[in-house]
Short mmCIF file of C-alpha atoms in Angstrom, two decimals:
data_model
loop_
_atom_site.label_atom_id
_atom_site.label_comp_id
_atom_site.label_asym_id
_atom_site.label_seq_id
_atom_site.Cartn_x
_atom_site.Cartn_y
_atom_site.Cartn_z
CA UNK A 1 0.00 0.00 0.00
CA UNK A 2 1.11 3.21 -0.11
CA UNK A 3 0.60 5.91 2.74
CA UNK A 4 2.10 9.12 3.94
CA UNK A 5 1.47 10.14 7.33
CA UNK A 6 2.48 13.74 9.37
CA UNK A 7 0.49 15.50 12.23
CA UNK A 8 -2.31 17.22 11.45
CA UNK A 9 -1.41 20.68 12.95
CA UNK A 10 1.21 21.73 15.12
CA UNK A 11 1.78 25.17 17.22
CA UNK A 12 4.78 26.82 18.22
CA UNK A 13 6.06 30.19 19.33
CA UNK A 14 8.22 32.82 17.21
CA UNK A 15 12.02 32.45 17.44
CA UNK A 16 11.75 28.89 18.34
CA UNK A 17 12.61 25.74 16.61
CA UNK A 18 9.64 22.99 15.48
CA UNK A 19 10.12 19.64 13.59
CA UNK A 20 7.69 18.33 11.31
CA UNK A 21 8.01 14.73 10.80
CA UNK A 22 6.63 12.76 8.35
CA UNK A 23 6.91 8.98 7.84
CA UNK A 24 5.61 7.10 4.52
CA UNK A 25 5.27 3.60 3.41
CA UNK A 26 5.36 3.60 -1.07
CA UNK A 27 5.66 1.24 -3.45
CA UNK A 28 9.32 1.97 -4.87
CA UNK A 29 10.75 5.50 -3.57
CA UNK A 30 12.77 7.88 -5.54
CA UNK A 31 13.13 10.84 -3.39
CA UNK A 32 11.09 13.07 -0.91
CA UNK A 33 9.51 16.40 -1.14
CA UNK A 34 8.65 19.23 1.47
CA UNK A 35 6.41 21.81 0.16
CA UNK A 36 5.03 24.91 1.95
CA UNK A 37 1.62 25.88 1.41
CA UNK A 38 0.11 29.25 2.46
CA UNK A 39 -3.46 29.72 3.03
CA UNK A 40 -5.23 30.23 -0.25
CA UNK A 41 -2.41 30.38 -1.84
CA UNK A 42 -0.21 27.21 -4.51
CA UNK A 43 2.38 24.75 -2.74
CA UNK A 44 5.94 26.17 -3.14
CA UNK A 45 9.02 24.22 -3.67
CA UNK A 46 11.22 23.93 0.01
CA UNK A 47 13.49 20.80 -0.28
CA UNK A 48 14.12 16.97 -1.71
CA UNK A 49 16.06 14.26 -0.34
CA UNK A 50 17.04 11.68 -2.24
CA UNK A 51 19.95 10.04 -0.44
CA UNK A 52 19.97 9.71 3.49
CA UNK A 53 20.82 12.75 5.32
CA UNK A 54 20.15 15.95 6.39
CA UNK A 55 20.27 19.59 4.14
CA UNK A 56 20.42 22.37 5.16
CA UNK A 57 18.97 25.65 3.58
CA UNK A 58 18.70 28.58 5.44
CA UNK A 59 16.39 28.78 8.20
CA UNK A 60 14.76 25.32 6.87
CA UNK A 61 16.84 21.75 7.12
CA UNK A 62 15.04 18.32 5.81
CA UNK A 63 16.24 15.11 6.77
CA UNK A 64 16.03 11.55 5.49
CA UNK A 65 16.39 8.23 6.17
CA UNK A 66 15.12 5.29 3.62
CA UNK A 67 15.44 2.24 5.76
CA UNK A 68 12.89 3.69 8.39
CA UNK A 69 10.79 5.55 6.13
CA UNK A 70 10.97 8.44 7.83
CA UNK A 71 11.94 12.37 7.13
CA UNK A 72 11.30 15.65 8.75
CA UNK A 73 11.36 19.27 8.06
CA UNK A 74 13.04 21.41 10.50
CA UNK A 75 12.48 25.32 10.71
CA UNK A 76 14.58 27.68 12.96
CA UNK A 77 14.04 31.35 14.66
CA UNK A 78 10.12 31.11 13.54
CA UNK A 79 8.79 33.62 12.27
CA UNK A 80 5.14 34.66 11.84
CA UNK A 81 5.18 34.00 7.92
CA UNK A 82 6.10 30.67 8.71
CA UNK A 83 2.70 30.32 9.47
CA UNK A 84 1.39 28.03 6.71
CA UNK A 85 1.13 24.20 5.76
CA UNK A 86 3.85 21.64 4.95
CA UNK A 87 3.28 19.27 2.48
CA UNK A 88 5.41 16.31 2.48
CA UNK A 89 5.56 14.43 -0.84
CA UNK A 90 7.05 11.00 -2.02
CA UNK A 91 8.36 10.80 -5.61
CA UNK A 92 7.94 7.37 -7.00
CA UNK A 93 10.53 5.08 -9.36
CA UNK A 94 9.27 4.09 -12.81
CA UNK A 95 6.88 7.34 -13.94
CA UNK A 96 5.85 10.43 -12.73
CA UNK A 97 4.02 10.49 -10.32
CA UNK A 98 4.15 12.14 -6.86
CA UNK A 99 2.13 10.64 -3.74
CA UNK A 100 1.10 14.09 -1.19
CA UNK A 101 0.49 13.79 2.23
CA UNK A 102 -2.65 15.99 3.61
CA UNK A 103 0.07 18.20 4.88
CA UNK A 104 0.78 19.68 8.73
CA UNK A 105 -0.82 22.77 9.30
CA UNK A 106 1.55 25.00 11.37
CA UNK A 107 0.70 27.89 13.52
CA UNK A 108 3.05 30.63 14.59
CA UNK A 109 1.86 32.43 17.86
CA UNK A 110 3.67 35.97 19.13
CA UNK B 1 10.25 32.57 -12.25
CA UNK B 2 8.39 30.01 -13.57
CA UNK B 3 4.87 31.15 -14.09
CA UNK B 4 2.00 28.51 -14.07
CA UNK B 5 -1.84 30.65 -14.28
CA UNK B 6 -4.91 28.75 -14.19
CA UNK B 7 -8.17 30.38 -15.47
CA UNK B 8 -10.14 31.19 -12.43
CA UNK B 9 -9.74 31.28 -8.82
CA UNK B 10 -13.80 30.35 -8.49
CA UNK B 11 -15.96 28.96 -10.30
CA UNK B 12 -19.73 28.05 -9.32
CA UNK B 13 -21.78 25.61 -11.08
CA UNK B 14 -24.25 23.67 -11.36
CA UNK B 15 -24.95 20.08 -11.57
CA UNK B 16 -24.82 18.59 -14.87
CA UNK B 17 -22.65 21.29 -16.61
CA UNK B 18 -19.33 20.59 -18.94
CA UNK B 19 -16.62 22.40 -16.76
CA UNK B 20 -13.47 23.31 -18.76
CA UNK B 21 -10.53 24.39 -16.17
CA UNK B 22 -7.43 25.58 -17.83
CA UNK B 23 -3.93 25.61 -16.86
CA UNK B 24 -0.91 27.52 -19.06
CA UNK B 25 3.14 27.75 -17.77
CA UNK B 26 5.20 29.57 -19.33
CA UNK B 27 8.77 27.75 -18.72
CA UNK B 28 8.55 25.40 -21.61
CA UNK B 29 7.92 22.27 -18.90
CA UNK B 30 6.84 18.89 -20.62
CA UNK B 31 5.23 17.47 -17.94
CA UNK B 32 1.79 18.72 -16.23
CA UNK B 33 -0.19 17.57 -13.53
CA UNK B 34 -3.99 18.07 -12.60
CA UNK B 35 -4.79 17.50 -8.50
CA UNK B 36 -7.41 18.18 -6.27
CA UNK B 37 -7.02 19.30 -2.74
CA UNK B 38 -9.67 18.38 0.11
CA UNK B 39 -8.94 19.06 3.81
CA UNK B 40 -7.76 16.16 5.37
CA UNK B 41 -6.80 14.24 2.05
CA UNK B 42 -3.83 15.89 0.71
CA UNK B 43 -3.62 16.59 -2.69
CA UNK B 44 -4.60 13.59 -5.44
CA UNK B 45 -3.53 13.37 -8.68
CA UNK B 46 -6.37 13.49 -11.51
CA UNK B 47 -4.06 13.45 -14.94
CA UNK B 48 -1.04 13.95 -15.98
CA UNK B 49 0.54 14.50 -19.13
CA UNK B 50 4.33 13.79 -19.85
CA UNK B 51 4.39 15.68 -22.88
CA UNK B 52 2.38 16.98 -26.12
CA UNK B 53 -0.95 14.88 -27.14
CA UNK B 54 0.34 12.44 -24.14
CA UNK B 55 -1.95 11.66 -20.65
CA UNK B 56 -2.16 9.30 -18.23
CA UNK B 57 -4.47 8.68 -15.55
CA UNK B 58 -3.76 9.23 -12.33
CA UNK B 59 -5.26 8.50 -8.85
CA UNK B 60 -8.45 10.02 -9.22
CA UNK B 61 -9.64 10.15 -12.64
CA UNK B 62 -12.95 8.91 -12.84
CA UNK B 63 -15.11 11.79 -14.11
CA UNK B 64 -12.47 13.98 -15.51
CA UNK B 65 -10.48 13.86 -18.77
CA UNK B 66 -7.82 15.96 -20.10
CA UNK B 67 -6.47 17.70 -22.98
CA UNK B 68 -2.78 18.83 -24.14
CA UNK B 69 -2.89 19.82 -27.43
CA UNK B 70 -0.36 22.22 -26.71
CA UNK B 71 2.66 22.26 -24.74
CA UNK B 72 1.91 24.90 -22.75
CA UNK B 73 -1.55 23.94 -22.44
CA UNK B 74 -3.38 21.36 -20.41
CA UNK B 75 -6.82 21.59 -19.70
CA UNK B 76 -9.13 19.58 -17.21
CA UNK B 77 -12.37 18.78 -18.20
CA UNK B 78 -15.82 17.53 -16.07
CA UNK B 79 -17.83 15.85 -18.33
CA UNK B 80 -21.22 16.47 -16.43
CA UNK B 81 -20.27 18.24 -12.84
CA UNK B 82 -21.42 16.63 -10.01
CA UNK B 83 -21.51 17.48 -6.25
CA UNK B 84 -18.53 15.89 -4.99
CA UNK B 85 -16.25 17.70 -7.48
CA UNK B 86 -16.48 20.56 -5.40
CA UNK B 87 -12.96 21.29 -4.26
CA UNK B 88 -9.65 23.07 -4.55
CA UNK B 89 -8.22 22.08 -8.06
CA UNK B 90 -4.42 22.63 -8.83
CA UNK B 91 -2.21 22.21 -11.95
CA UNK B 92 1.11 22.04 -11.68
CA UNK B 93 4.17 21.89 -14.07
CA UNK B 94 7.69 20.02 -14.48
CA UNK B 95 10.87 20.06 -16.45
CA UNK B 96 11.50 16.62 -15.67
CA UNK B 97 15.19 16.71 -17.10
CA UNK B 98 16.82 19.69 -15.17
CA UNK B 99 14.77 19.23 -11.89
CA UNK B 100 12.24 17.46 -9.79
CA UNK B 101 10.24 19.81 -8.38
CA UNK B 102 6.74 20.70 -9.51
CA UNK B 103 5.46 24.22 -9.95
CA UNK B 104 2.00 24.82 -9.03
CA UNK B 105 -0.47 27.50 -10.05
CA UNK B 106 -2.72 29.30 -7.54
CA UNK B 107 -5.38 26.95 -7.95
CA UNK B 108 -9.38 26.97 -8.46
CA UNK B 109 -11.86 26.72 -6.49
CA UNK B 110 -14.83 25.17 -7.88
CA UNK B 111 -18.20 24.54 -6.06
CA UNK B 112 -20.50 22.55 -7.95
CA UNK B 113 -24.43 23.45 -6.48
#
């Protein structure tokens, strides 16, 4: 089967730091996706992982690791526009396709 | 910047109706994707297209077919609108050889009554 699973909403205060996780179970992986998604607005590109490890890019790091199925999204020194959903996405091997999870919905509180 | 538009941001209508939703990038992308996005379900792929006159069907695709006569171009089409197509639709674009990463256009919302 194939399934993609991440909290449904998480809270945390400005400045801090908050870790989305996200774990999935696909048939045949070829790389993982973290999208932002603003209210109302389209998904924007924020990382992929395709090999095991963490990257770093900015304010926002995503980590991976294939034999546990598991990756998360990691955001520093909050900030109010952070505000918004993450989308975490699985690409899979042999075509084109792209399996979303419903996304984490985080708020940012003063 | 990539630029993906899509014709409306809301559409109303009614039961029954042939609903054309259109979706144009601008970056010269061969592949294009048609979702829809419901709360709690993520988004789900309709179609896709990997290139000119080319479609597959994704996830989703009962009551929907597609068009890319262009390559710029790919249109989603509801054959006879029905209640439960009401949602957030999104295209979204990729240049499959120089990256991975999908661009998405803001999306329309379409309530069918």
């Amino acid at each position: 089967g194939q399934n993609i699973d991440q909290p449904t909403e998480m809270t945390a205060t400005e400045g801090a730091i908050v870790q989305i996780n996200c774990t999935y179970q696909t048939s045949g992986f070829n790389g993982l996706f973290w999208y932002q998604q603003h209210a109302g607005e389209a998904p924007t590109f924020l990382s992929y992982n395709v090999l095991d490890g963490l990257e770093e890019k900015g304010r926002f790091s995503s980590f991976l690791s294939r034999s546990k199925g598991y990756s998360y999204l990691l955001l520093k020194e909050l900030q109010m526009k952070d505000s918004a959903s993450y989308l975490c996405a699985v690409r899979r091997t042999g075509g084109f396709k792209t399996i979303f999870g419903a996304g984490t919905r985080l708020f940012v509180k003063a | 910047d990539v630029k993906v538009t899509q014709s409306s941001r809301y559409l109303v209508k009614r039961t029954g109706e042939k609903v054309f939703l259109e979706c144009v990038q601008d970056m010269d992308h061969e592949n294009m994707f048609w979702y829809r996005q419901d709360p709690g379900l993520g988004l789900r792929l309709i179609y896709f297209s990997y290139d000119v006159k080319m479609k597959e069907k994704g996830d989703i695709p009962e009551g929907y077919s597609v068009s890319r006569e262009k390559k710029e171009r790919f249109s989603l089409i509801l054959e006879s609108a029905s209640t439960n197509q009401t949602s957030m639709y999104l295209c979204a674009s990729r240049n499959w050889r120089s990256s991975y990463e999908q661009y998405f256009g803001p999306g329309t919302r379409l309530t069918v009554t």
